[in-house]
Tab-separated table of C-alpha atoms in Angstrom:
chain	number	residue	atom	x	y	z
R	1	MET	CA	0.073	0.411	0.074
R	2	ALA	CA	1.071	3.133	-0.971
R	3	PRO	CA	1.659	5.466	1.606
R	4	ALA	CA	-0.835	8.648	2.357
R	5	SER	CA	-0.288	11.679	0.752
R	6	LYS	CA	1.296	14.533	3.755
R	7	VAL	CA	-0.772	17.429	4.955
R	8	ALA	CA	0.887	20.986	4.933
R	9	LEU	CA	-1.630	23.775	6.354
R	10	ILE	CA	-0.407	26.903	5.097
R	11	THR	CA	-1.611	30.794	6.809
R	12	GLY	CA	-2.145	33.761	4.457
R	13	GLY	CA	-1.749	31.184	1.709
R	14	ALA	CA	-4.283	33.058	-0.447
R	15	SER	CA	-0.762	35.010	-2.155
R	16	GLY	CA	3.227	35.557	-1.464
R	17	ILE	CA	5.543	33.692	-0.283
R	18	GLY	CA	2.590	31.794	1.572
R	19	TYR	CA	1.694	30.850	-1.612
R	20	ALA	CA	4.048	29.843	-2.898
R	21	VAL	CA	5.382	27.031	-0.207
R	22	ALA	CA	1.825	26.260	-0.990
R	23	SER	CA	2.542	25.576	-4.752
R	24	MET	CA	5.322	24.243	-3.694
R	25	LEU	CA	4.251	21.492	-1.605
R	26	ALA	CA	1.448	20.466	-3.802
R	27	ALA	CA	3.813	19.635	-6.456
R	28	LYS	CA	5.605	17.948	-4.502
R	29	GLY	CA	2.574	15.239	-3.930
R	30	TRP	CA	1.103	17.347	-0.031
R	31	LEU	CA	-2.397	18.376	0.635
R	32	VAL	CA	-2.416	21.563	0.966
R	33	SER	CA	-4.481	24.211	3.149
R	34	ILE	CA	-4.464	27.098	1.802
R	35	VAL	CA	-6.162	29.165	5.598
R	36	ASP	CA	-6.621	33.008	5.074
R	37	ILE	CA	-9.101	35.990	5.057
R	38	ASP	CA	-9.433	36.927	1.844
R	39	GLN	CA	-12.123	34.479	0.795
R	40	GLU	CA	-12.571	35.304	-3.400
R	41	LYS	CA	-8.975	34.886	-3.779
R	42	GLY	CA	-8.596	31.294	-1.908
R	43	ILE	CA	-10.634	29.214	-3.770
R	44	ALA	CA	-9.043	30.381	-6.735
R	45	VAL	CA	-5.637	29.303	-6.272
R	46	ALA	CA	-7.143	26.710	-4.352
R	47	ALA	CA	-8.215	25.058	-6.964
R	48	SER	CA	-5.119	26.435	-9.707
R	49	ILE	CA	-3.053	23.628	-7.305
R	50	GLY	CA	-5.925	21.251	-5.923
R	51	ALA	CA	-5.808	22.050	-2.520
R	52	THR	CA	-8.580	23.248	-0.367
R	53	PHE	CA	-9.835	27.004	1.681
R	54	HIS	CA	-11.064	27.051	4.178
R	55	GLU	CA	-11.097	31.159	5.349
R	56	ALA	CA	-9.425	32.608	8.393
R	57	ASP	CA	-9.439	36.084	10.393
R	58	VAL	CA	-5.628	34.630	12.367
R	59	PRO	CA	-6.583	36.574	15.360
R	60	ASP	CA	-9.928	35.254	15.695
R	61	TYR	CA	-10.119	31.939	17.476
R	62	VAL	CA	-12.776	30.322	16.386
R	63	SER	CA	-12.383	31.025	12.959
R	64	LEU	CA	-8.845	29.160	13.160
R	65	VAL	CA	-9.711	26.500	15.083
R	66	ASN	CA	-12.762	26.119	11.983
R	67	ALA	CA	-10.105	25.543	8.964
R	68	PHE	CA	-7.452	23.000	12.091
R	69	ASP	CA	-10.509	20.860	12.444
R	70	GLY	CA	-11.815	21.185	9.035
R	71	THR	CA	-8.210	20.050	7.479
R	72	MET	CA	-8.057	17.294	10.218
R	73	LYS	CA	-11.643	16.057	9.518
R	74	CYS	CA	-11.080	16.145	6.180
R	75	HIS	CA	-7.658	14.291	5.839
R	76	SER	CA	-7.391	12.657	9.339
R	77	ARG	CA	-3.520	14.562	9.753
R	78	LEU	CA	-1.400	17.347	9.020
R	79	ASP	CA	2.536	16.890	9.421
R	80	PHE	CA	3.186	20.413	8.817
R	81	VAL	CA	1.530	24.204	10.089
R	82	PHE	CA	4.190	27.462	7.733
R	83	ALA	CA	2.923	30.003	10.956
R	84	ASN	CA	2.804	32.700	8.189
R	85	ALA	CA	-0.080	34.865	7.501
R	86	GLY	CA	1.139	38.610	8.319
R	87	ILE	CA	1.163	42.134	7.832
R	88	THR	CA	2.597	45.158	7.362
R	89	ASP	CA	1.124	48.810	9.491
R	90	PRO	CA	2.198	52.278	7.536
R	91	ARG	CA	0.819	54.579	9.899
R	92	ASN	CA	2.898	55.845	11.971
R	93	PHE	CA	3.894	55.400	15.375
R	94	TYR	CA	5.452	58.247	17.284
R	95	GLN	CA	2.527	60.763	15.858
R	96	THR	CA	1.732	63.578	17.782
R	97	GLN	CA	-1.749	63.496	18.472
R	98	SER	CA	-3.367	66.437	18.222
R	99	SER	CA	-5.917	65.406	21.266
R	100	THR	CA	-6.110	65.048	24.753
R	101	PRO	CA	-6.276	62.274	25.973
R	102	PRO	CA	-5.102	60.515	22.336
R	103	PRO	CA	-7.396	58.187	20.380
R	104	GLU	CA	-6.278	54.766	21.172
R	105	PRO	CA	-3.840	53.399	19.012
R	106	SER	CA	-4.586	50.762	16.446
R	107	LEU	CA	-2.160	46.924	17.755
R	108	ALA	CA	-4.251	44.972	14.680
R	109	LEU	CA	-1.040	43.906	13.355
R	110	LEU	CA	-0.544	42.138	16.869
R	111	ASP	CA	-2.697	40.750	17.248
R	112	ILE	CA	-2.268	39.041	13.821
R	113	ASN	CA	1.660	38.787	13.153
R	114	PHE	CA	2.006	38.063	17.046
R	115	LYS	CA	-1.010	36.381	18.532
R	116	GLY	CA	-2.477	35.033	16.101
R	117	ALA	CA	0.711	32.545	15.289
R	118	ALA	CA	0.970	32.108	18.384
R	119	THR	CA	-2.449	30.928	18.162
R	120	CYS	CA	-0.803	28.712	15.310
R	121	ALA	CA	0.982	27.146	17.589
R	122	TYR	CA	-1.566	25.938	20.083
R	123	LEU	CA	-3.581	24.480	17.642
R	124	ALA	CA	-0.508	22.815	15.898
R	125	HIS	CA	0.506	20.623	19.030
R	126	HIS	CA	-2.966	19.758	19.789
R	127	TYR	CA	-3.664	18.446	16.272
R	128	PHE	CA	0.141	17.019	15.776
R	129	ARG	CA	-0.815	14.587	19.079
R	130	LEU	CA	-3.599	13.670	16.893
R	131	SER	CA	-2.753	13.277	14.312
R	132	ARG	CA	0.045	10.598	15.992
R	133	GLN	CA	-2.488	9.389	18.004
R	134	ASN	CA	-4.158	8.315	14.749
R	135	GLY	CA	-1.752	5.408	14.545
R	136	GLN	CA	0.978	7.163	11.686
R	137	PRO	CA	3.793	5.911	10.802
R	138	ALA	CA	7.031	5.958	12.794
R	139	TYR	CA	8.101	8.227	10.172
R	140	PHE	CA	6.119	10.360	11.970
R	141	ASP	CA	8.063	14.201	11.516
R	142	PRO	CA	5.579	16.712	12.471
R	143	SER	CA	7.180	20.444	11.471
R	144	LEU	CA	5.874	23.986	12.412
R	145	VAL	CA	7.694	26.384	11.166
R	146	PHE	CA	7.396	30.751	11.724
R	147	MET	CA	7.554	32.875	9.497
R	148	SER	CA	9.820	36.188	10.911
R	149	SER	CA	11.672	38.570	9.228
R	150	THR	CA	15.414	40.066	9.308
R	151	ALA	CA	13.186	42.757	11.619
R	152	GLY	CA	12.960	40.361	14.048
R	153	LEU	CA	16.897	39.703	14.978
R	154	GLU	CA	17.438	43.164	14.289
R	155	THR	CA	16.374	46.038	15.958
R	156	TYR	CA	13.980	48.857	13.072
R	157	SER	CA	12.594	52.475	14.760
R	158	PRO	CA	10.674	52.747	12.445
R	159	ILE	CA	8.066	49.749	12.371
R	160	PRO	CA	8.636	49.301	16.221
R	161	LEU	CA	5.171	47.305	16.792
R	162	TYR	CA	6.208	44.997	13.024
R	163	THR	CA	9.552	44.609	14.900
R	164	ALA	CA	8.686	44.331	18.390
R	165	ALA	CA	6.131	40.869	16.812
R	166	LYS	CA	8.858	39.752	15.135
R	167	HIS	CA	10.419	39.148	17.590
R	168	GLY	CA	8.776	37.792	19.489
R	169	MET	CA	8.406	35.650	16.629
R	170	VAL	CA	11.658	33.966	17.429
R	171	ALA	CA	12.077	34.343	20.962
R	172	PHE	CA	8.733	32.217	20.534
R	173	ALA	CA	9.677	29.968	18.788
R	174	HIS	CA	13.444	29.411	20.344
R	175	ALA	CA	11.232	28.942	23.581
R	176	ILE	CA	8.565	26.321	22.772
R	177	ALA	CA	11.130	23.949	19.973
R	178	THR	CA	12.075	21.904	23.119
R	179	PRO	CA	9.102	21.449	24.870
R	180	PHE	CA	7.553	20.366	22.016
R	181	LYS	CA	10.847	18.248	20.716
R	182	GLU	CA	10.883	16.378	23.107
R	183	SER	CA	6.678	15.715	24.113
R	184	ASN	CA	5.220	15.400	20.706
R	185	GLY	CA	8.884	14.794	17.895
R	186	ILE	CA	7.529	18.140	16.581
R	187	ARG	CA	9.731	20.247	15.255
R	188	VAL	CA	9.519	24.709	15.556
R	189	SER	CA	11.339	26.708	13.210
R	190	CYS	CA	11.385	29.634	11.497
R	191	ILE	CA	12.714	31.960	9.037
R	192	CYS	CA	13.608	35.616	8.844
R	193	PRO	CA	13.977	36.425	5.125
R	194	GLY	CA	15.343	40.355	3.638
R	195	PRO	CA	13.230	42.624	1.649
R	196	VAL	CA	10.780	39.295	-0.613
R	197	PHE	CA	9.743	40.111	-4.535
R	198	THR	CA	6.322	39.476	-4.201
R	199	GLU	CA	3.128	40.507	-6.335
R	200	LYS	CA	2.485	43.149	-3.913
R	201	ARG	CA	6.277	44.692	-5.110
R	202	LYS	CA	6.716	47.424	-7.716
R	203	PRO	CA	8.127	45.565	-10.803
R	204	SER	CA	11.611	47.796	-10.578
R	205	ASP	CA	12.505	46.276	-6.993
R	206	ALA	CA	13.932	43.309	-8.834
R	207	ALA	CA	16.993	44.558	-9.330
R	208	ARG	CA	17.526	46.073	-5.829
R	209	PRO	CA	20.474	43.857	-4.736
R	210	ASP	CA	18.435	43.358	-1.844
R	211	MET	CA	15.711	42.214	-3.328
R	212	VAL	CA	15.608	38.194	-2.118
R	213	PRO	CA	13.884	35.833	-4.784
R	214	MET	CA	10.839	33.750	-3.467
R	215	GLU	CA	12.576	30.246	-4.834
R	216	THR	CA	15.080	30.498	-2.347
R	217	VAL	CA	12.689	31.806	0.661
R	218	CYS	CA	11.079	28.526	-0.612
R	219	ASN	CA	14.005	26.521	-0.609
R	220	ALA	CA	14.764	28.262	3.748
R	221	VAL	CA	10.782	26.795	4.531
R	222	ASP	CA	11.872	23.347	2.418
R	223	GLU	CA	14.848	22.839	4.501
R	224	LEU	CA	13.375	23.168	7.882
R	225	MET	CA	11.228	20.289	6.251
R	226	GLY	CA	13.195	18.006	5.920
R	227	PRO	CA	14.607	14.835	7.077
R	228	ASN	CA	17.920	16.811	8.825
R	229	GLY	CA	15.998	20.470	8.959
R	230	GLY	CA	16.711	20.183	12.745
R	231	PHE	CA	14.955	21.691	15.708
R	232	GLY	CA	14.644	25.300	17.014
R	233	ARG	CA	16.632	26.448	14.356
R	234	CYS	CA	16.050	30.276	13.278
R	235	LEU	CA	17.681	30.446	9.317
R	236	ARG	CA	18.496	35.209	8.147
R	237	VAL	CA	17.111	34.681	4.520
R	238	LEU	CA	18.837	37.132	2.505
R	239	SER	CA	19.366	37.463	-1.228
R	240	THR	CA	22.657	36.071	-0.667
R	241	GLY	CA	21.838	32.767	1.006
R	242	ILE	CA	20.226	31.659	4.295
R	243	SER	CA	22.595	30.843	7.578
R	244	ASP	CA	21.615	29.357	10.807
R	245	VAL	CA	21.492	32.578	12.827
């Protein structure tokens, strides 16, 4: 009997890096669940690569748990989670406010980029364990990869909330890596790319020497997922190559 296809769940999978990784895995024969807030685009891109789509807003626990649970009910297993969903925020955190007291700041970026990733880890831990209890074979090797950024390794004062979220993600990945591995054999790592050439970039950005090719980011994820990917790793992904931090 041929081994069952492996199953991946990717948040923010309807575009950019998430879609590129989803396409890579689908081409390798994986069953892929794309999770995204953009229903129209998500349905279309999922159909284009033979994936399934689950609409979810990652800070919203109910919608995210429904995506995980729906994936599990559909495939009876989960092998890989890519906690990729994230946003940037062009608003100026340092803007002088004219009213007193000042208006409440928007912290949606922290909710999506950090809270959403932490919730993904919580759910991945549960559904990976459930997969093992469902009788997966000895080679079952669940892994969780967080999508951080070079902003998680350095200080970017113009974007303090984004920097805080990405630093938090790196620290969180390191904090849970050993407990996840020792208790349930779950491998946790993260990637920290520089600027990546996605569809949201201007065409002229492709010529920038610091622009990271999408293929390089996919190679970093593929390395961490592989049998020799280890755990507790943090990969800096630049236009010049990939290195452990």
